[in-house]
C-alpha angles and dihedrals in degrees: 000000000000124000098248092052092050090048091051091049091050092049091049091049091050091049091049090049092051091046090052092048091047092051091047092051092046091050092050091048092049093049092047093050090049090053091049090053090050092050092048089052089058094051115103111246110236114274121213122196118193107203113207117203133156097270104037148334117260123199119214120191122198128186098174121099092239131044126183118202118200149110094270111104088226091064119105089236106032116190129191094219124123092210090063119083121231090259104014111159139010122212112192136174114225137139089019095299140087112247130196122210129181112230095213091280122181098234098032137235121264133192114199088346092304118117117247109229097157133022109293134191114244125200139194111295098023118139114231121196124191108184101313095332110108125201134181112218120226119180117193115225094221137359109293101006127088130225 
């Protein structure tokens, strides 16, 4: 074969190799970004609870997928309130929503003044009451920004 034909074939082979590598890298990037989006969708959006008591309002912020409210110091949200049981209420993020569940408390758990007898979805703006402790629920739409 002549020199110019061999040179053209080598250039074409190099271009095909670079095109193949480019497509492989693009495919890996696309799959990785898709996986990241799926993982972000599973993350619990931050939950804010604004506790209203006689003296002041206290804001609690939680980024974990499960929060236990109670009088026990080991609880995620520990309250010094005799109307609250040691482990009163569980808030958990599953199936894309925040859920509230009463943990067989003495004085009950209420959402918008309705008793919680089974796990219940809570949304931004709901009022949560554990015993006599009242909270306003605020769910952030994404990490770092509020609703």
